[in-house]
Coordinates of C-alpha atoms and ligand atoms in Angstrom, one line a residue:
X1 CA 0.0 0.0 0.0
X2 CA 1.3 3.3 -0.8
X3 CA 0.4 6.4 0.9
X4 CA -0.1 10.4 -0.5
X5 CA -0.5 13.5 0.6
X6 CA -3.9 15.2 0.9
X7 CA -2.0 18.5 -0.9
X8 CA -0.6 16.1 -3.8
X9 CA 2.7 17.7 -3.2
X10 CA 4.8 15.0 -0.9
X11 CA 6.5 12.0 -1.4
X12 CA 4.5 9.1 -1.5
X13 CA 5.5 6.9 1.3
X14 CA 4.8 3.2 2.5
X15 CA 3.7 1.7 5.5
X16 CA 6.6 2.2 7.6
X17 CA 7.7 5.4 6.4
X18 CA 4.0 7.0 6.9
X19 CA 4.2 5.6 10.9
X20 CA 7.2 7.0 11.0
X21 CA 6.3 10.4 9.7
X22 CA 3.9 13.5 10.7
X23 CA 2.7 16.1 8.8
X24 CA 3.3 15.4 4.8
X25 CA 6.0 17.4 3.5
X26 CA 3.7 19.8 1.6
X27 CA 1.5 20.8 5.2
X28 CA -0.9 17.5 4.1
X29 CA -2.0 14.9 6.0
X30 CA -1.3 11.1 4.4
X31 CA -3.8 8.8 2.4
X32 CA -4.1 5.6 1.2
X33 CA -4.0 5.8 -2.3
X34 CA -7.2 4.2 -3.2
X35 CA -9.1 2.6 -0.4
X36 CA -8.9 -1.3 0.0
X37 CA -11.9 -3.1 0.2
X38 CA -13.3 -6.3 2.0
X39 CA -15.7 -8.6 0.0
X40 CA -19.3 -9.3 1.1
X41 CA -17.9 -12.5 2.1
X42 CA -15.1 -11.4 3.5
X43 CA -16.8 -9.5 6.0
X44 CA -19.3 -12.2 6.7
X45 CA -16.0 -13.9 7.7
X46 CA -15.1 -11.9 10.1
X47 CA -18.0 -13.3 12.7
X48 CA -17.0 -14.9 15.4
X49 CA -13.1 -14.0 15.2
X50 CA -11.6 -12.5 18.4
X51 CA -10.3 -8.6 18.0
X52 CA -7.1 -9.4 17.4
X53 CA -8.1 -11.6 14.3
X54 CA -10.1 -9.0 13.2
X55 CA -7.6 -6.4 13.5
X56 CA -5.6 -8.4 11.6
X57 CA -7.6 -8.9 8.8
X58 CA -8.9 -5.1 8.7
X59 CA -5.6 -3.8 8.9
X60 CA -3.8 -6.4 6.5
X61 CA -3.9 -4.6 3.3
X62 CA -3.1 -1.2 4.9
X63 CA 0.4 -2.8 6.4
X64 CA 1.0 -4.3 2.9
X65 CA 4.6 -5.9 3.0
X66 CA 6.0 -3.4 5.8
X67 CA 5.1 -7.1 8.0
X68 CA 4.4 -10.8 7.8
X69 CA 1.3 -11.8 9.1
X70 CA 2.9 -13.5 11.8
X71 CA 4.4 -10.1 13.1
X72 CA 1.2 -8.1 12.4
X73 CA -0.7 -10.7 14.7
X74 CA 2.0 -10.7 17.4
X75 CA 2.2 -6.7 17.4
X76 CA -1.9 -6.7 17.9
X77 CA -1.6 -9.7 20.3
X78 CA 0.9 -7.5 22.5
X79 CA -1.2 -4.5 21.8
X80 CA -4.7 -6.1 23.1
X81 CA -3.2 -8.1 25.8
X82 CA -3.0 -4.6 27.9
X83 CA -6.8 -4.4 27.7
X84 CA -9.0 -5.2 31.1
X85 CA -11.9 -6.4 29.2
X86 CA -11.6 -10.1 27.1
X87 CA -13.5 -8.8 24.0
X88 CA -10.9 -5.2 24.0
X89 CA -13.8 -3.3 22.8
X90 CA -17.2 -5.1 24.4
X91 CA -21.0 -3.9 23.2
X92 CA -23.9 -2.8 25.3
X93 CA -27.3 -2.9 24.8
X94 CA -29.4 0.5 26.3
X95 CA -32.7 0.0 24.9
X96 CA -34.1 -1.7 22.1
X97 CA -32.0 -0.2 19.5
X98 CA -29.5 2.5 20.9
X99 CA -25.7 -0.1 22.0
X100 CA -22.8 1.4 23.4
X101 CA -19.1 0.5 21.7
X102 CA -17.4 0.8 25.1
X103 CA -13.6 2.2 23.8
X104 CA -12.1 2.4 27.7
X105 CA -10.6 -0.8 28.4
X106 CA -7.0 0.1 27.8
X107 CA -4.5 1.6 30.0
X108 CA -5.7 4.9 30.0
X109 CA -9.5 4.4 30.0
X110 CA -9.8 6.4 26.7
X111 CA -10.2 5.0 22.9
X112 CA -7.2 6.6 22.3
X113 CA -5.1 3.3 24.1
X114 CA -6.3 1.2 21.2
X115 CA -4.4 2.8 18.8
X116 CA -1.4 4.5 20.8
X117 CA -0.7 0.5 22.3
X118 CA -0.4 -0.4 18.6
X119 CA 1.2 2.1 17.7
X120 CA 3.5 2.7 20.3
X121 CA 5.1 -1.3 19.0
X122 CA 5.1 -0.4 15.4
X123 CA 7.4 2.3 16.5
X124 CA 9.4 0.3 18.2
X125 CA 9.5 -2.5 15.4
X126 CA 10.2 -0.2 12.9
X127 CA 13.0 1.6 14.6
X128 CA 14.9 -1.6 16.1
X129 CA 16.4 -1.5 12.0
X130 CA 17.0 1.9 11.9
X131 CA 19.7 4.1 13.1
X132 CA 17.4 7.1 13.9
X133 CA 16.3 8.9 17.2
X134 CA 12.4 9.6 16.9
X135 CA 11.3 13.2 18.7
X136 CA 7.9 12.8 18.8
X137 CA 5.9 15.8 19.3
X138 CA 1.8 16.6 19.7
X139 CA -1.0 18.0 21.3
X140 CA -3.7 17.1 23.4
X141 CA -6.8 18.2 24.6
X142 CA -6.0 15.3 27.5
X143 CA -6.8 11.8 26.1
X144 CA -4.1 11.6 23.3
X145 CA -1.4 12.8 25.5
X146 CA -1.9 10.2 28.3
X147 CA -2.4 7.1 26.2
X148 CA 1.3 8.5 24.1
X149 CA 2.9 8.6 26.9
X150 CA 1.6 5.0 28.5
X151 CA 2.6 3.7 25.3
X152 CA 5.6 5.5 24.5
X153 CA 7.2 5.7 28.1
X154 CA 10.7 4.5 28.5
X155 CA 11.1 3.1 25.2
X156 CA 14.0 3.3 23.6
X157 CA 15.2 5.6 20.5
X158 CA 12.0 7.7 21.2
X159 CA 11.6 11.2 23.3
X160 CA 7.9 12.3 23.3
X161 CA 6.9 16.0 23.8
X162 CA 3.2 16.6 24.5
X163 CA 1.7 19.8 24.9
X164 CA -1.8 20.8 26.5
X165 CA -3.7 23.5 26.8
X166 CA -2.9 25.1 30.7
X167 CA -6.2 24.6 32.9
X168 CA -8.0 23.1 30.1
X169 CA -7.7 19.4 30.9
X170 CA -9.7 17.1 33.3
X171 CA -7.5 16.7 36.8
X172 CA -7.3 13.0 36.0
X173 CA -6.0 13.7 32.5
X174 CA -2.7 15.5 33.5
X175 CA -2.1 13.8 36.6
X176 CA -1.9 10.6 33.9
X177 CA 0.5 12.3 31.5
X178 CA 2.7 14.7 34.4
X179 CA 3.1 11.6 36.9
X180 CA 5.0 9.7 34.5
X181 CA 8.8 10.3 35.2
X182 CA 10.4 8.5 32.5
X183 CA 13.4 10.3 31.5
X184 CA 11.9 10.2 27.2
X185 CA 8.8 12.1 28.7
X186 CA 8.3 16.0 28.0
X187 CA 4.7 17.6 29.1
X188 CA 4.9 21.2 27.9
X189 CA 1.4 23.2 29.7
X190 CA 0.7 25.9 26.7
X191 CA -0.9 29.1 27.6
X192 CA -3.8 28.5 25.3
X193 CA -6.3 26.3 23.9
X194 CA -6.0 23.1 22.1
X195 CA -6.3 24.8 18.6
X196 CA -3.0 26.5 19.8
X197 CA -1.2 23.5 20.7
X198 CA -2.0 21.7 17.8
X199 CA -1.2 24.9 15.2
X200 CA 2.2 25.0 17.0
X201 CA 2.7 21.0 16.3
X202 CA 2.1 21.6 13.0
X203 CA 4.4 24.8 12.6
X204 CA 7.0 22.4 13.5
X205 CA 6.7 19.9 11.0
X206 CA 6.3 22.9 9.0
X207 CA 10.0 24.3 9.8
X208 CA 12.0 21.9 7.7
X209 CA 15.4 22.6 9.0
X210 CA 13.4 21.7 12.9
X211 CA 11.5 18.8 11.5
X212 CA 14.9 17.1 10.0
X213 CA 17.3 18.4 12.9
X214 CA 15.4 16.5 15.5
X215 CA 13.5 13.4 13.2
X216 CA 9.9 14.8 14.2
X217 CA 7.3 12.0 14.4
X218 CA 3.5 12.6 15.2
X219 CA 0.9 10.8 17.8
X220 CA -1.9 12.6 16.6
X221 CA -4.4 11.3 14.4
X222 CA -2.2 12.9 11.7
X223 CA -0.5 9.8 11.6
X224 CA -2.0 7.5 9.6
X225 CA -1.5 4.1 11.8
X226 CA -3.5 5.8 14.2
X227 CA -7.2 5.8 12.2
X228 CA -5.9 2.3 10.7
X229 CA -6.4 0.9 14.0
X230 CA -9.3 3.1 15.0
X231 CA -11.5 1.2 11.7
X232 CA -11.2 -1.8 13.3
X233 CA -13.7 -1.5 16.0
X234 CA -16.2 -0.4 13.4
X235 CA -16.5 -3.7 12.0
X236 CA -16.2 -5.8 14.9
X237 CA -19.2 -4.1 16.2
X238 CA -21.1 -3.7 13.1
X239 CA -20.6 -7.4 12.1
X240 CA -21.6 -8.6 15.9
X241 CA -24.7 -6.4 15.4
X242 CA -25.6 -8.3 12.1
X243 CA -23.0 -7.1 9.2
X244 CA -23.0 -7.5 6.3
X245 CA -26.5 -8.5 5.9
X246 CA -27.6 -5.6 8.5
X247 CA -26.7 -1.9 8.1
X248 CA -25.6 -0.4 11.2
X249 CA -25.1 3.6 12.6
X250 CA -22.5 5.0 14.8
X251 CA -22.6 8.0 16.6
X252 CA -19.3 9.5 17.1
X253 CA -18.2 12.1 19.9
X254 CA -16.0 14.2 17.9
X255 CA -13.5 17.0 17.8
X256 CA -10.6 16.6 15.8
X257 CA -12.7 13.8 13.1
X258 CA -10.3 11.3 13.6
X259 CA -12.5 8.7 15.2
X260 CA -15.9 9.3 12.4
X261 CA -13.2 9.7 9.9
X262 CA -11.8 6.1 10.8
X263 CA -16.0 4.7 10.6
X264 CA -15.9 6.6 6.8
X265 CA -13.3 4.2 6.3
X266 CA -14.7 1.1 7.5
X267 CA -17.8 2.2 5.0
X268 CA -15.1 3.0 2.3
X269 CA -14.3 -0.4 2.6
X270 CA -17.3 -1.8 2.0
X271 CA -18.5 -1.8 5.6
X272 CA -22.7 -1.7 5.7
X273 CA -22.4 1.9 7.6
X274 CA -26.0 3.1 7.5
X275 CA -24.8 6.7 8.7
X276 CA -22.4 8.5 10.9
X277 CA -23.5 11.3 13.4
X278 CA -20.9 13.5 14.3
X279 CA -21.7 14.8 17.6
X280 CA -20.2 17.9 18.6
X281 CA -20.6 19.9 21.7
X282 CA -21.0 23.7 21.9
X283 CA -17.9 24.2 19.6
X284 CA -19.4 23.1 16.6
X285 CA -17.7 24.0 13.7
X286 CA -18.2 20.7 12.3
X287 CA -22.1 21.0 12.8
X288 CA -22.1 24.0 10.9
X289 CA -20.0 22.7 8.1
X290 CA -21.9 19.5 7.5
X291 CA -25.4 21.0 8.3
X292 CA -24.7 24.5 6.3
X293 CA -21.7 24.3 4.6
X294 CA -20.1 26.8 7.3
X295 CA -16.4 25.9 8.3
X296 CA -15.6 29.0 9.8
X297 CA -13.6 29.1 13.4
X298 CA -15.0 30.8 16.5
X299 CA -14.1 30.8 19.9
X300 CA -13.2 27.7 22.0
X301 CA -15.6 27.4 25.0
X302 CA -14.6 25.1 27.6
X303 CA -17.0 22.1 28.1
X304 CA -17.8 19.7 30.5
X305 CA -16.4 17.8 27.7
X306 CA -12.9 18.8 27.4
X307 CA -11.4 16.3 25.0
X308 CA -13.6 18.2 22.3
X309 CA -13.3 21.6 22.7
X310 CA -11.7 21.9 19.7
X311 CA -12.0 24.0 16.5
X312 CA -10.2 23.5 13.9
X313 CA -10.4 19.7 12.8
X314 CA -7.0 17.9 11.5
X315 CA -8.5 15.0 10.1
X316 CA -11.5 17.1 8.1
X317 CA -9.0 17.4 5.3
X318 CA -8.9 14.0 4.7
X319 CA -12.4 14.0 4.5
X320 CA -12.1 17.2 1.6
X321 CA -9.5 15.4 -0.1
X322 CA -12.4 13.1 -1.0
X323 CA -15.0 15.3 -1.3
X324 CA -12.7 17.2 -3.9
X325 CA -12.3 14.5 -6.4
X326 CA -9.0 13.6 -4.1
X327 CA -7.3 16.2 -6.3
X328 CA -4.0 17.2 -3.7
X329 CA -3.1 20.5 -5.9
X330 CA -7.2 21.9 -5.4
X331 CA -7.6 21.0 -1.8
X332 CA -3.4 22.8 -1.6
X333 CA -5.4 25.8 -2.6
X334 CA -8.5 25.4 -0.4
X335 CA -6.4 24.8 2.8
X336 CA -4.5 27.8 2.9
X337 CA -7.3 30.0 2.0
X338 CA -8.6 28.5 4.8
X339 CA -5.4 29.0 7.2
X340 CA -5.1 32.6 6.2
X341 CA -9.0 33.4 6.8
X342 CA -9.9 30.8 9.3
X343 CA -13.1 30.3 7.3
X344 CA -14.1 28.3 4.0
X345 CA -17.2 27.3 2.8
X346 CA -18.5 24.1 1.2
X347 CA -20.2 24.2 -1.9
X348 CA -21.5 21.2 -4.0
X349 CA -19.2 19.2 -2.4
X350 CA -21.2 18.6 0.8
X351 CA -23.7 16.7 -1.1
X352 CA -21.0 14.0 -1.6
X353 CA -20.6 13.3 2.2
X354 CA -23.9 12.2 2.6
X355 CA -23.1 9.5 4.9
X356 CA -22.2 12.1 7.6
X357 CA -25.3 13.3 9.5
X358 CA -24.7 15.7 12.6
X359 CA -25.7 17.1 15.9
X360 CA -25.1 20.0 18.1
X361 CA -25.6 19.1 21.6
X362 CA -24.7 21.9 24.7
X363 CA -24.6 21.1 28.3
X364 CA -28.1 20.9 29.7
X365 CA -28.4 17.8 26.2
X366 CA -25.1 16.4 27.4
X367 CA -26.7 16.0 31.2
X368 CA -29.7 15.1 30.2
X369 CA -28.2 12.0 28.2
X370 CA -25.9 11.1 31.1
X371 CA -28.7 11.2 33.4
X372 CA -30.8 9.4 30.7
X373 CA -28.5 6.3 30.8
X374 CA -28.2 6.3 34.3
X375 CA -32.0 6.0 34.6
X376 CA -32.4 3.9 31.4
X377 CA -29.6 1.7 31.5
X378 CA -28.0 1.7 34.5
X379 CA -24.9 3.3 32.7
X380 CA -22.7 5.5 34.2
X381 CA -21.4 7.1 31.2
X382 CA -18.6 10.1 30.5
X383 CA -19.6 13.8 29.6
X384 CA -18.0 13.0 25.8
X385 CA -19.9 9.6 25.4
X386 CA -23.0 11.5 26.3
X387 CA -22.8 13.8 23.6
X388 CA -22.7 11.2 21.2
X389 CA -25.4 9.4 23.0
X390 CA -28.0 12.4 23.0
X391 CA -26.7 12.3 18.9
X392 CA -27.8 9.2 18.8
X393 CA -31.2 9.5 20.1
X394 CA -31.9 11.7 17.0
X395 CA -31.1 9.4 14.3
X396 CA -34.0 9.1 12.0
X397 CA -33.2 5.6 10.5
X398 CA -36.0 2.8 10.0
X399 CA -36.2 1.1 13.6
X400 CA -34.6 -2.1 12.6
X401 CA -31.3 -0.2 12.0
X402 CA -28.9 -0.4 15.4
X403 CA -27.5 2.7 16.7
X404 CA -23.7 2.2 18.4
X405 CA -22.9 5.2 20.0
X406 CA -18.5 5.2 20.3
X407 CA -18.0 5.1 24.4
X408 CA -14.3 7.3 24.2
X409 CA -14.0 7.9 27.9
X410 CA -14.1 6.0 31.3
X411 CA -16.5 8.2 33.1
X412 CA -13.5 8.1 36.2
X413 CA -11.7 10.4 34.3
X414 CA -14.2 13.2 34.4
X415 CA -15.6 12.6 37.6
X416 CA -16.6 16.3 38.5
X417 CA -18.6 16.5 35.8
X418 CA -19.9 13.3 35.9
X419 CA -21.0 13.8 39.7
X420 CA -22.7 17.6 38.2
X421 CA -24.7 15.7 36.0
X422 CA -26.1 12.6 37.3
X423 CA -25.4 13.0 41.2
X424 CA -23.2 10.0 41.1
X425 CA -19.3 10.1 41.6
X426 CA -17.8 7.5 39.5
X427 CA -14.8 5.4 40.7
X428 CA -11.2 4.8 39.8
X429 CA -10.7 1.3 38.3
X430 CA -7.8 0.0 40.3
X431 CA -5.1 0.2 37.1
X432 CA -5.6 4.0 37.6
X433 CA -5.5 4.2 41.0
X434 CA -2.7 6.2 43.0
X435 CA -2.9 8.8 40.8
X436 CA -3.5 11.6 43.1
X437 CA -0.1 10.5 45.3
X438 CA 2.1 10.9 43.0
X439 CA 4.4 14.0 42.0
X440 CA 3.6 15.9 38.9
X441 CA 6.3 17.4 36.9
X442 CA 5.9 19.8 33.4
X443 CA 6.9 23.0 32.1
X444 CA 4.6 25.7 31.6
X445 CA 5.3 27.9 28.0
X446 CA 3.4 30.5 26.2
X447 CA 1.5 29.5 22.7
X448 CA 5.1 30.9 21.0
X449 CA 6.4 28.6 18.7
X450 CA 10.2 30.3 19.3
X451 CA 9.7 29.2 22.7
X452 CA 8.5 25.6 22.3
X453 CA 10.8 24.7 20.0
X454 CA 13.7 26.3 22.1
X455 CA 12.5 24.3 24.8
X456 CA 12.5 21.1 22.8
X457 CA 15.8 21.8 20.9
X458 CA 17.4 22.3 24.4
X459 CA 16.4 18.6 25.4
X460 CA 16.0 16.5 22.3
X461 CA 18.3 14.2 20.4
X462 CA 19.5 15.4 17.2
X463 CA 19.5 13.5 13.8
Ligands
LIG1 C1 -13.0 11.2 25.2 C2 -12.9 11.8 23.8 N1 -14.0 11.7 23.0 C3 -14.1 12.2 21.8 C4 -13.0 12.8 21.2 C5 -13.0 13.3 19.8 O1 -12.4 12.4 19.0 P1 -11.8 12.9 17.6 O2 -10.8 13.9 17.9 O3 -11.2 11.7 17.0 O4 -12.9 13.5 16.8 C6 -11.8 12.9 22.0 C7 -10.6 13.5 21.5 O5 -10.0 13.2 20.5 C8 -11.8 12.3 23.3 O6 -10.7 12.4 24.0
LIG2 N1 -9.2 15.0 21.9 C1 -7.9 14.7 21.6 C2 -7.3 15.8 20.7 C3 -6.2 15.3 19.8 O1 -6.8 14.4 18.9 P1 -6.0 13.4 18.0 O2 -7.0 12.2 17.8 O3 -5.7 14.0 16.8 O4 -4.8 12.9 18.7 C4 -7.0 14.5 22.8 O5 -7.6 13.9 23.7 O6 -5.9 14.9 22.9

């Protein structure tokens, strides 16, 4: 499999090369070139295989020859063996139609774990041939910094840098990512919001002489391997739920599209997907897009639902790249009018992403959905998962149609907000627990990208 740049202007990498790199040369994100796809059969196949043997066979044609079978299947046995539950990602019914994909399992209690523990030993793999030092460098709004750094802690060859917005993340999230003392582990506390921290990620794979100096690597959803892993969880739930013969609907709590874009994907693939809500909270640019055509930035509110308070979407230009006749030297075009104006507009092009359905939901919705579940199902469920759950409830599909709404967080890890909506104070799972003894250590930096990559220069390996 070979992969290109969204902005048609990169070199086209394979398998290895694309989890080893960020940001495309040329400011894109990486592709496959065409889109594999599983037969009707194929899929039918897949019934009754564990996760790991699914995994495998989903992400098969996207690894191509980069590794045998045999070390695909031991990399995703290692992966999944970290995992508290026996089925990695287990279904639950709600109500007659409405199921929950719970995502939490993994070290961190996030979906993020499934595809940082993957990708974490495809690092490793791929750099036990190599001579080269890895600085890996991203953002998070709390979830994608904490799984990272479980999964890239101590390892050799590989320094990881992770910066968050200051004040903006859950207690529980940066205790899990500043309590970790391995020597490779950098948290940077950015005086801003995520949008910042992300824009300055992507300023440094943007400064070639930076990005080569120090052998920049990405965690983010940027990186390809990270939705590869993220589409296999579509089809082990779809085709418990009935697939192929049964179209199914996800709801997805989103913020930065990685995780819908990963279900577009499974449907690319031939996956029965019978629509995708993209839940959003009160910072809904992605609402407004998909509903009006609108993709113009406001102001990040915080939420009771940090890990989406988000505005500007990495993983929406893979979805344009599509939408634009995957023609790299348009979209070039489209992006940076977009980067200089903050705004863009979708034309006739929205009618092609008609899969996508989506749903504002603000913080009186999002409590009323927690409490909901509570009531309903005797679910404790987390402020994000809510979201996508009150989407959910909206989907106008014939009844027969299942509705999985994606269950990102461990409701422990929000427990504040949690305990505001539903009067219930969730607990730690044990794997977590300790976390409020231990010593916290981070550096604190303004949104400057002079001073961020100072700090980083002053600490990192160079090529
Ligand atoms: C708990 C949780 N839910 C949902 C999301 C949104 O997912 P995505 O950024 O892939 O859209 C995030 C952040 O990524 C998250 O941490
Ligand atoms: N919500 C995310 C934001 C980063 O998203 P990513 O999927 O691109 O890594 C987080 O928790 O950090």
């Amino acid at each position: 499999m070979r992969y290109v740049s969204t902005r048609g202007n990169a070199p086209v990498l394979d398998f290895e090369n694309v989890t080893l790199a960020g940001l495309a040369s040329d400011g894109g994100l990486y592709v496959p070139e065409s889109w594999p796809s599983l037969s009707k059969a194929e899929i039918a196949d897949l019934a009754g295989l564990s996760y790991v043997e699914t995994a495998l066979r989903v992400c098969r044609p996207f690894v191509g020859d980069a590794l045998t079978e045999d070390e695909l299947r031991d990399l995703l046995t290692q992966a999944y063996g970290s995992f508290s539950h026996a089925a990695v990602t287990p279904l639950k019914q709600l109500d007659e139609r409405q199921w929950l994909l719970e995502l939490f399992h993994g070290p961190t209690l996030a979906f993020k774990d499934v595809a940082l523990q993957l990708l974490g030993l495809l690092f490793e793999r791929f750099l036990s041939n190599r001579s080269e030092h890895l600085t890996v460098v991203g953002a998070t709004s709390g979830d994608t910094g904490s799984a990272a750094i479980q999964a890239l802690a101590g390892r050799a060859k590989v320094d990881i840098f992770m910066l968050h917005p200051l004040g903006r993340v859950s207690d529980v999230q940066r205790r899990q990512m500043t309590t970790v003392m391995a020597p490779n582990v950098h948290n940077i506390a950015v005086e801003g919001n995520f949008d910042d921290a992300q824009a300055l990620v992507k300023a440094m794979f943007n400064d070639a002489s930076f990005a080569s100096r120090f052998r920049l690597s990405a965690v983010n959803s940027i990186n390809w391997a990270r939705l590869m892993a993220q589409v296999v969880y579509y089809f082990y739930a779809a085709v418990r739920l009935g697939a192929p013969e049964r179209p199914v609907a996800f709801s997805v709590p989103t913020g930065n599209f990685g995780d819908v874009f990963a279900g577009y994907v499974a449907a690319k693939m031939g996956l029965p997907v019978a629509k995708l809500m993209v839940a959003t909270n009160v910072n809904d640019i992605l609402h407004r897009a998909l509903s009006t055509g609108d993709y113009s930035c406001g102001t990040v509110q915080p939420t009771a639902a940090p890990s989406m308070d988000i505005q500007v979407s990495s993983n929406f230009e893979r979805l344009l790249f599509d939408l634009h006749d995957r023609d790299g030297a348009k979209l070039a075009g489209v992006m940076k009018g977009f980067e200089a104006t903050k705004s863009m507009t979708l034309g006739n092009e929205r009618a092609k992403a008609e899969l996508f359905e989506s749903y504002r939901v603000d913080e009186d919705a999002m409590a009323l959905a927690l409490r909901w579940a509570c009531a309903n199902a005797n679910e404790l469920i987390d402020p994000h998962t809510a979201i996508g759950l009150a989407a959910a409830r909206k989907v106008d599909l014939p009844a027969d149609v299942p509705v999985v709404t994606l269950a990102t967080a461990h409701p422990a890890k929000f427990p504040d907000a949690v305990e505001r909506a539903s009067g219930m104070r969730p607990s730690m799972p044990a794997r977590c627990a300790g976390l409020f003894d231990r010593e916290e250590r981070y550096a604190t930096l303004p949104a400057e990208l002079g001073a961020v990559e100072a700090y980083i220069a002053d600490r990192a390996v160079a090529a």
